mmCIF file of the C-alpha atoms, coordinates in Angstrom:
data_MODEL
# 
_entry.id   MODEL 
# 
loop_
_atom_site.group_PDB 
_atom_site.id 
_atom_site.type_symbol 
_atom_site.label_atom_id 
_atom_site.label_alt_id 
_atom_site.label_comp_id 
_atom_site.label_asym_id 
_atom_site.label_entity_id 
_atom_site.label_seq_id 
_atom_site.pdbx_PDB_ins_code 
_atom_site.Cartn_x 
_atom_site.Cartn_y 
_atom_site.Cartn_z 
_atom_site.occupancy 
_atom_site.B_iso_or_equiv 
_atom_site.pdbx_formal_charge 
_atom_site.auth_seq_id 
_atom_site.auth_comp_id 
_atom_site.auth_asym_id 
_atom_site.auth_atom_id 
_atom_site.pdbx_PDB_model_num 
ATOM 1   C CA . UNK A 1 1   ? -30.571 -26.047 62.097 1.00 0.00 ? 1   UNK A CA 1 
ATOM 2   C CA . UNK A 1 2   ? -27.701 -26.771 64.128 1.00 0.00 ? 2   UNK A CA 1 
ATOM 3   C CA . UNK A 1 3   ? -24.280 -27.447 62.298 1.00 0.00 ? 3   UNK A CA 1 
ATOM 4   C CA . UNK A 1 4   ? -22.719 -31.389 62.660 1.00 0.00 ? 4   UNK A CA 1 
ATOM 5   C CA . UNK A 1 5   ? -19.050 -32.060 62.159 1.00 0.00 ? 5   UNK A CA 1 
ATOM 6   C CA . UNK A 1 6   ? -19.413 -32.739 58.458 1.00 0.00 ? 6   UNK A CA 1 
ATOM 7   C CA . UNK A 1 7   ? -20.765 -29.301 57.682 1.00 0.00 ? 7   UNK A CA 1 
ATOM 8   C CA . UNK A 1 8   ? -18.572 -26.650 60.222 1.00 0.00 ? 8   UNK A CA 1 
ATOM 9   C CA . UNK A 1 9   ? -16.413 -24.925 57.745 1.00 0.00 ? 9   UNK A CA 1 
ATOM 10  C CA . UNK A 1 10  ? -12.734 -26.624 57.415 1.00 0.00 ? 10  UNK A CA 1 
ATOM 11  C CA . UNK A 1 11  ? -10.571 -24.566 58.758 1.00 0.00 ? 11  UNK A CA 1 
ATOM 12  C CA . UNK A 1 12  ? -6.751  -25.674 57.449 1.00 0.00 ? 12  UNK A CA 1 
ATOM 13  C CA . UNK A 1 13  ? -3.809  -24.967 59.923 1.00 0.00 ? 13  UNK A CA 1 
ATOM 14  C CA . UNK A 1 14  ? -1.287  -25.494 56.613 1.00 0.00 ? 14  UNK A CA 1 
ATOM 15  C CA . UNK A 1 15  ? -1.622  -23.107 53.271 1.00 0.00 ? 15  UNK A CA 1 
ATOM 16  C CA . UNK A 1 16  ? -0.237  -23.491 49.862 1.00 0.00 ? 16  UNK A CA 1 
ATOM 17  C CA . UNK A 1 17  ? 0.673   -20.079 48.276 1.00 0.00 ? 17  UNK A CA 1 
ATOM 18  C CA . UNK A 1 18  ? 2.817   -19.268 45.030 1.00 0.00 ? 18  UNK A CA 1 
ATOM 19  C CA . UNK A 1 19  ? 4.139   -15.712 44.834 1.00 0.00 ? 19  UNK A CA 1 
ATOM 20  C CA . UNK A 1 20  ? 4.741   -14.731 41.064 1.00 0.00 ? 20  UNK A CA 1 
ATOM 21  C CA . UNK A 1 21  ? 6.927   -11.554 39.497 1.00 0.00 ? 21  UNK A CA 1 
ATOM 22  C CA . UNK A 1 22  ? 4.938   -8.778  38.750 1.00 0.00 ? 22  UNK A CA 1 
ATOM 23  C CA . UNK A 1 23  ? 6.296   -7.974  35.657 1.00 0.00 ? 23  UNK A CA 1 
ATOM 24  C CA . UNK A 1 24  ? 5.201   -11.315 33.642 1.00 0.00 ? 24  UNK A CA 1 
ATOM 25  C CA . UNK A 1 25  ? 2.568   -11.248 30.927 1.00 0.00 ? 25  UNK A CA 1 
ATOM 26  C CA . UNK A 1 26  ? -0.838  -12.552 31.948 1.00 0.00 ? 26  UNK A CA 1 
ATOM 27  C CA . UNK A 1 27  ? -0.432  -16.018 30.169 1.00 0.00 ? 27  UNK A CA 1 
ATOM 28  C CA . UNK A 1 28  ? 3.328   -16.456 31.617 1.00 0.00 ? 28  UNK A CA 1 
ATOM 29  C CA . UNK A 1 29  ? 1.492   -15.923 34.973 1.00 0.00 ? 29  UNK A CA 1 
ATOM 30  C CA . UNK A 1 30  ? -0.962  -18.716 34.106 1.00 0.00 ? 30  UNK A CA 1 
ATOM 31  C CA . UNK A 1 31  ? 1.545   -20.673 32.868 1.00 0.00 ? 31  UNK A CA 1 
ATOM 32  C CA . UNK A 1 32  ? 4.002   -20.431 35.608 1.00 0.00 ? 32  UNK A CA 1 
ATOM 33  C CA . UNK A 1 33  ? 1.396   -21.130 38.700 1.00 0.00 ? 33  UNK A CA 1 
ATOM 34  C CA . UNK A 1 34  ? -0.334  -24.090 36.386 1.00 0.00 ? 34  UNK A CA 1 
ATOM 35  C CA . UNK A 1 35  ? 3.597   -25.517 36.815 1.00 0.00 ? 35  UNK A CA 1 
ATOM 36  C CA . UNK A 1 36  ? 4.599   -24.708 40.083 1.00 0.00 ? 36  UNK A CA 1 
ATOM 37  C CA . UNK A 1 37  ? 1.540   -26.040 41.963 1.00 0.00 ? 37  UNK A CA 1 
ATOM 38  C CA . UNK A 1 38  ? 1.752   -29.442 39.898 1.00 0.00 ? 38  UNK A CA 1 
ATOM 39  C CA . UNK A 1 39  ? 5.088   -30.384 42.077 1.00 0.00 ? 39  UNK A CA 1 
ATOM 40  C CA . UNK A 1 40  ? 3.081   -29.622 45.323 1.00 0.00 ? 40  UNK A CA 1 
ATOM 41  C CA . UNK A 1 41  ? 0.437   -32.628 44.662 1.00 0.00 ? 41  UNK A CA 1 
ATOM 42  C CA . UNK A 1 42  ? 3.183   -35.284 43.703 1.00 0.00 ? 42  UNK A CA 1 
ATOM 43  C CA . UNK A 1 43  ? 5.269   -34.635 46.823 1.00 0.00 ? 43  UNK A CA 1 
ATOM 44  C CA . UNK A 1 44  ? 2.694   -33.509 49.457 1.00 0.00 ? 44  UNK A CA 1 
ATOM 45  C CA . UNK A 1 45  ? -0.183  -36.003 48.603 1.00 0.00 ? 45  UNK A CA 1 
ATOM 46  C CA . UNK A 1 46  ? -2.245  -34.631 51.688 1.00 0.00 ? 46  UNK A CA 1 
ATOM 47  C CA . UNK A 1 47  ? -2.682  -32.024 50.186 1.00 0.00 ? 47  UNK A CA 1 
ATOM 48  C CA . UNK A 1 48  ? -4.773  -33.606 47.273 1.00 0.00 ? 48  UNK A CA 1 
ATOM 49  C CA . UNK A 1 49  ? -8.674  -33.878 48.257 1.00 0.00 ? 49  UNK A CA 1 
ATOM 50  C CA . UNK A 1 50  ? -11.293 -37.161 46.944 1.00 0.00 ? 50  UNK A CA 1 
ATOM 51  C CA . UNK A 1 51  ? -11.923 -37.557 43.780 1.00 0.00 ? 51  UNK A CA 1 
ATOM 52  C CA . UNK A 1 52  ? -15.063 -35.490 41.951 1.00 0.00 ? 52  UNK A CA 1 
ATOM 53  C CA . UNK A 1 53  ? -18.242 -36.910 40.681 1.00 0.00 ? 53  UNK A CA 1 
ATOM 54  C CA . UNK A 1 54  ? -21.387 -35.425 39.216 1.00 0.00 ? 54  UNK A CA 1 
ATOM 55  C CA . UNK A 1 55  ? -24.966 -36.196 39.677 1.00 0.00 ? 55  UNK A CA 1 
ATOM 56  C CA . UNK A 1 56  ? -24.698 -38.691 36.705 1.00 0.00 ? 56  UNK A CA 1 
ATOM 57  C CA . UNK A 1 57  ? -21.911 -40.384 38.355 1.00 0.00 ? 57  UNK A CA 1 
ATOM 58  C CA . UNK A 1 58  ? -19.359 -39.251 36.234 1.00 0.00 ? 58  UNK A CA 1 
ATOM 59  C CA . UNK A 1 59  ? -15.756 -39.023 37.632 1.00 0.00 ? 59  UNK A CA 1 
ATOM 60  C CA . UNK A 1 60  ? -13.484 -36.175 37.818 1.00 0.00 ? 60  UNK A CA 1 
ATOM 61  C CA . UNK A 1 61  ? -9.540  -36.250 39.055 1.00 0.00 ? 61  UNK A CA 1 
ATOM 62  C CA . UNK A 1 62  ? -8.894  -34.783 42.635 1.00 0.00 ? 62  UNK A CA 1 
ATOM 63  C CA . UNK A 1 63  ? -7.784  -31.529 43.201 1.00 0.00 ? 63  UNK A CA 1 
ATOM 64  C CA . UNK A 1 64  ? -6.372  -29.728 46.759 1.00 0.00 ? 64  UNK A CA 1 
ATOM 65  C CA . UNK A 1 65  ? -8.639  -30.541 49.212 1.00 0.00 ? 65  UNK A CA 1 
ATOM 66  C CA . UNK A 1 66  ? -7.792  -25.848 50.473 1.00 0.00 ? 66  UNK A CA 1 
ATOM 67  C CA . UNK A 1 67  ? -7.304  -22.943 48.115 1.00 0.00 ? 67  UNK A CA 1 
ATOM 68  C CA . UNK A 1 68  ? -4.074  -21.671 46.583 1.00 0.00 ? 68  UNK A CA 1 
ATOM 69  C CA . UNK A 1 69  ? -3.642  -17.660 47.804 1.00 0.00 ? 69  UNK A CA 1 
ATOM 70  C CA . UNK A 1 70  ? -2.010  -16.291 44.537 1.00 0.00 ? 70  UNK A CA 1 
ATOM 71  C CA . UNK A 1 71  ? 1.029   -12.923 45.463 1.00 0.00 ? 71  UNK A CA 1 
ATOM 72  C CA . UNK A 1 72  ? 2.977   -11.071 43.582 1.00 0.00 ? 72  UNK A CA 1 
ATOM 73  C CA . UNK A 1 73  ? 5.559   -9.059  44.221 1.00 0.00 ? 73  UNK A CA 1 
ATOM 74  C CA . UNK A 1 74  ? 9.373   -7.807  42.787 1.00 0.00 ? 74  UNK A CA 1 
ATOM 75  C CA . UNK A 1 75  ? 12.158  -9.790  41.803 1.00 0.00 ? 75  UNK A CA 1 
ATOM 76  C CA . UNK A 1 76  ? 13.622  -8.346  45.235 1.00 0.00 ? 76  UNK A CA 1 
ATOM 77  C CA . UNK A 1 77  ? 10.736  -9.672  47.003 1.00 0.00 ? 77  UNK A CA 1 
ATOM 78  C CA . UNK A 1 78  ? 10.763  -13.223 44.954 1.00 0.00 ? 78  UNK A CA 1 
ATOM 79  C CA . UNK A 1 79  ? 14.517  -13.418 46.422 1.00 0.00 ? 79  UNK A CA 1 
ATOM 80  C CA . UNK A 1 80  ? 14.268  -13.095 49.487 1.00 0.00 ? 80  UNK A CA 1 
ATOM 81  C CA . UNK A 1 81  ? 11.158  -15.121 49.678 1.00 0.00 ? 81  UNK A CA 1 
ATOM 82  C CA . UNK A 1 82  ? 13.049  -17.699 48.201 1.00 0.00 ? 82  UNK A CA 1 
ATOM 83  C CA . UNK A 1 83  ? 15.732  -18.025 50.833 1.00 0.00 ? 83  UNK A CA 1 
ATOM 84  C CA . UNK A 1 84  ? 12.989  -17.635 53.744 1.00 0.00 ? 84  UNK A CA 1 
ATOM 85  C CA . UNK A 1 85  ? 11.626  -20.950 52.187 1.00 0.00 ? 85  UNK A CA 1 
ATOM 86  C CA . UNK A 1 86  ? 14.967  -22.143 52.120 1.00 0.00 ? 86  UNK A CA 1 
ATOM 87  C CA . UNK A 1 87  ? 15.699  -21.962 55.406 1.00 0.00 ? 87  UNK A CA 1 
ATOM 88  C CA . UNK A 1 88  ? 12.717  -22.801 56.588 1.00 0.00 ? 88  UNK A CA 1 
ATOM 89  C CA . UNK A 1 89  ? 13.153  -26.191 54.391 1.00 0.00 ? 89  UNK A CA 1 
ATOM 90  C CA . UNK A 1 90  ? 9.478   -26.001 53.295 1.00 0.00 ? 90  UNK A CA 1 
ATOM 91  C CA . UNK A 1 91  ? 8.237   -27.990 50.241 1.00 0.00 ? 91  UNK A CA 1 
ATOM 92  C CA . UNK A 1 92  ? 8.726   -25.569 47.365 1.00 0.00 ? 92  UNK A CA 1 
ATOM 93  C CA . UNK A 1 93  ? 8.635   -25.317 43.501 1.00 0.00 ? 93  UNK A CA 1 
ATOM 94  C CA . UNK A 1 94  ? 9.958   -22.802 41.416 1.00 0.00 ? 94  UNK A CA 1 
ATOM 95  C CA . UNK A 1 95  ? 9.989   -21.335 37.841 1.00 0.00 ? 95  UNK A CA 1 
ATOM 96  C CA . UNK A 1 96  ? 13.163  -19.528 36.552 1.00 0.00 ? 96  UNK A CA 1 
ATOM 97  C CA . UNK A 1 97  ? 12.532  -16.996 33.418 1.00 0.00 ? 97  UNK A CA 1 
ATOM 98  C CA . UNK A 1 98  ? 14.685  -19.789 31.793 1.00 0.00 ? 98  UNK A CA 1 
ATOM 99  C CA . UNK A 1 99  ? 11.922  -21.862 31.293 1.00 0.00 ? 99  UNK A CA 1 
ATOM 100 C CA . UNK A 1 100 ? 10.350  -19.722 29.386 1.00 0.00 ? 100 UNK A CA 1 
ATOM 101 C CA . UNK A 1 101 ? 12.821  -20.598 26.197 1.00 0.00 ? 101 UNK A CA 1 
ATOM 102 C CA . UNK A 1 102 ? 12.659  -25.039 26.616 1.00 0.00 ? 102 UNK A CA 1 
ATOM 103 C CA . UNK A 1 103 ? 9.882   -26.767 25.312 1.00 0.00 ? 103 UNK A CA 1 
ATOM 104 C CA . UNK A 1 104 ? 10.231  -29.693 27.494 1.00 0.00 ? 104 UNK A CA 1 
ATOM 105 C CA . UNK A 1 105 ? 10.740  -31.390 31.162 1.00 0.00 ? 105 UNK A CA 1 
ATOM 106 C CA . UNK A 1 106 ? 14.432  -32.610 30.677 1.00 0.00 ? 106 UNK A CA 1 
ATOM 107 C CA . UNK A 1 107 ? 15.322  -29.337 29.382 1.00 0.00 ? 107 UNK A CA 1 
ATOM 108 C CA . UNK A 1 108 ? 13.507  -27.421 31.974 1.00 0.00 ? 108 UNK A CA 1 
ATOM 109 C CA . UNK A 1 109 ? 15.497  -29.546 34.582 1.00 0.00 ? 109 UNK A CA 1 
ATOM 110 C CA . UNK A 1 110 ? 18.806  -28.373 32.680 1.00 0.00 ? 110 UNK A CA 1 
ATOM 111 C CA . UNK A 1 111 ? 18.267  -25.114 32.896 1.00 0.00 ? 111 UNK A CA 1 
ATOM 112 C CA . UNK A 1 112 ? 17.419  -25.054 36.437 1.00 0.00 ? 112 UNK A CA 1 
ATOM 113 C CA . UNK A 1 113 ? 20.529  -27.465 37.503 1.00 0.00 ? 113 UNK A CA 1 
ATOM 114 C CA . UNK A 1 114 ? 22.858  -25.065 35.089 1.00 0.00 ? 114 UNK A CA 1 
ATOM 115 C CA . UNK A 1 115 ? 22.425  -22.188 37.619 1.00 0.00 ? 115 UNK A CA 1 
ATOM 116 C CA . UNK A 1 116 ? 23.288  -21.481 41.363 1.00 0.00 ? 116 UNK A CA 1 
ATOM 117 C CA . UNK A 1 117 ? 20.963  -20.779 44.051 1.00 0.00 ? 117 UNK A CA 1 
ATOM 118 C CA . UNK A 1 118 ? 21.525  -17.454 44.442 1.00 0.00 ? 118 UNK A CA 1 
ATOM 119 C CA . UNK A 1 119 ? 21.429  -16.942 40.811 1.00 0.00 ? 119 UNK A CA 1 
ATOM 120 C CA . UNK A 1 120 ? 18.191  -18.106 39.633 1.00 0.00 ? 120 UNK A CA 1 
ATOM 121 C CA . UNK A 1 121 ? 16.468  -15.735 38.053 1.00 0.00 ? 121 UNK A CA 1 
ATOM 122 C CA . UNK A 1 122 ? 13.083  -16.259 39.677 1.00 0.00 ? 122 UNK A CA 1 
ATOM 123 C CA . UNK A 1 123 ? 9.650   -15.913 37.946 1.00 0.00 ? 123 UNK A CA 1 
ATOM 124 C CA . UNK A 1 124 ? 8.085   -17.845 40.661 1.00 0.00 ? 124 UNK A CA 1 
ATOM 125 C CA . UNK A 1 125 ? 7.693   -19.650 43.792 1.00 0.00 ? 125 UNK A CA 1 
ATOM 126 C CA . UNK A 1 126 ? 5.080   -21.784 44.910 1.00 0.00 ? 126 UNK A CA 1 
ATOM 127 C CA . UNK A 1 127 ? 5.383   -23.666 48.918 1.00 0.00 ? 127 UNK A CA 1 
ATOM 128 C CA . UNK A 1 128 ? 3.242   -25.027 51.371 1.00 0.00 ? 128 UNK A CA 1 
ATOM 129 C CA . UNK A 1 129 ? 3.544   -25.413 54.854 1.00 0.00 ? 129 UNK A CA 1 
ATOM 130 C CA . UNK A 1 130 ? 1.458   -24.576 58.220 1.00 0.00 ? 130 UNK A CA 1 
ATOM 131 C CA . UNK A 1 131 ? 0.512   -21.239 57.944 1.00 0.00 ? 131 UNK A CA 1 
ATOM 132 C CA . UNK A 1 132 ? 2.459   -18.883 59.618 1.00 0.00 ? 132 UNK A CA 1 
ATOM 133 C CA . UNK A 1 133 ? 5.942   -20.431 57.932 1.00 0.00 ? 133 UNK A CA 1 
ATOM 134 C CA . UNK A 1 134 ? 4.117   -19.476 54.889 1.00 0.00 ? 134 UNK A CA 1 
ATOM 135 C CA . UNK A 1 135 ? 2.974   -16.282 55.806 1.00 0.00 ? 135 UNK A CA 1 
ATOM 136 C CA . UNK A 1 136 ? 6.193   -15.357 56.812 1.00 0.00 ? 136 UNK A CA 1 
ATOM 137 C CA . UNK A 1 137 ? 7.772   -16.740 53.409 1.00 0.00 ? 137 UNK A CA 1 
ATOM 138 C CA . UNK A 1 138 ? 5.539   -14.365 51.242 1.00 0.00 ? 138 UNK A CA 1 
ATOM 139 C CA . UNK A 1 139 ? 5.910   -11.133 53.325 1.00 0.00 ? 139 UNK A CA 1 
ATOM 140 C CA . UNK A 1 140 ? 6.630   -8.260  51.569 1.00 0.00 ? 140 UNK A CA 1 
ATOM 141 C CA . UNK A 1 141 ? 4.367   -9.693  48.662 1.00 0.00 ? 141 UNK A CA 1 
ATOM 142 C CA . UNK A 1 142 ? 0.925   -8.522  48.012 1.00 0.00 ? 142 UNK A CA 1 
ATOM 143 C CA . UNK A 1 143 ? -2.535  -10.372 46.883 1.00 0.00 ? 143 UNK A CA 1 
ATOM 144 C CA . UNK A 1 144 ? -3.262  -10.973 42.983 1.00 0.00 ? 144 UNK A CA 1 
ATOM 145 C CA . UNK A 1 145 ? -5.299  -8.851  41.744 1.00 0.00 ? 145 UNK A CA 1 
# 
């Protein structure tokens, strides 16, 4: 059987990758990358794929159309990923340990806007971007186990 256009495998020349501290408890890991790669899909729509359906023709919300490569690595490492993504002006998210105390959007904004850049005492760091940017954004930080 030879392979058409529709089913080569896609190859994507962008990736979307959120590094997270290694030190967090499993569900603040959860939590934290649920949150960070919700910003990436209201600011980057191409990065959302169609809509779902099942054999009954139900419906399903889209999701991204590529994977999301999952790191972790120090609160050194989150740092200076953060300014590489910074200068690199890439579409970014991030998660202070802040937000771990507010119970809501306003107040997670306040906490966030209450500290400097250089301050922020990241938790986590999602970005997308072609891939090398990216790569070189979370060097230094390993795979998820």
């Amino acid at each position: 059987m030879t392979d058409t256009p529709d089913e080569a495998p896609v190859r994507f020349d962008t990736k979307i990758a959120v590094l997270l501290r290694e030190d967090l408890e499993p569900w603040q890991r959860l939590n934290v990358t649920a949150f960070l790669v919700s910003g990436l899909g209201t600011q980057v729509p191409e990065v959302i794929g169609e809509p779902y359906e099942d054999a009954d023709q139900v419906a399903y919300l889209p999701m991204f159309r590529q994977p999301v490569l999952v790191f972790e690595g120090t609160k050194e490492t989150l740092k200076a990923a953060h300014a590489r993504v910074l200068s690199r002006a890439l579409p970014r998210a991030v998660f202070t340990s802040d937000l771990f105390t507010t119970g809501n959007d306003r107040d997670n904004r306040a906490a966030v806007r209450a500290v400097r850049t250089g301050e922020l005492d990241l938790v986590g760091l999602a970005v997308y971007g072609p891939r090398n940017a990216v790569d070189k954004v979370v060097k230094g930080a390993r795979m998820h186990p």
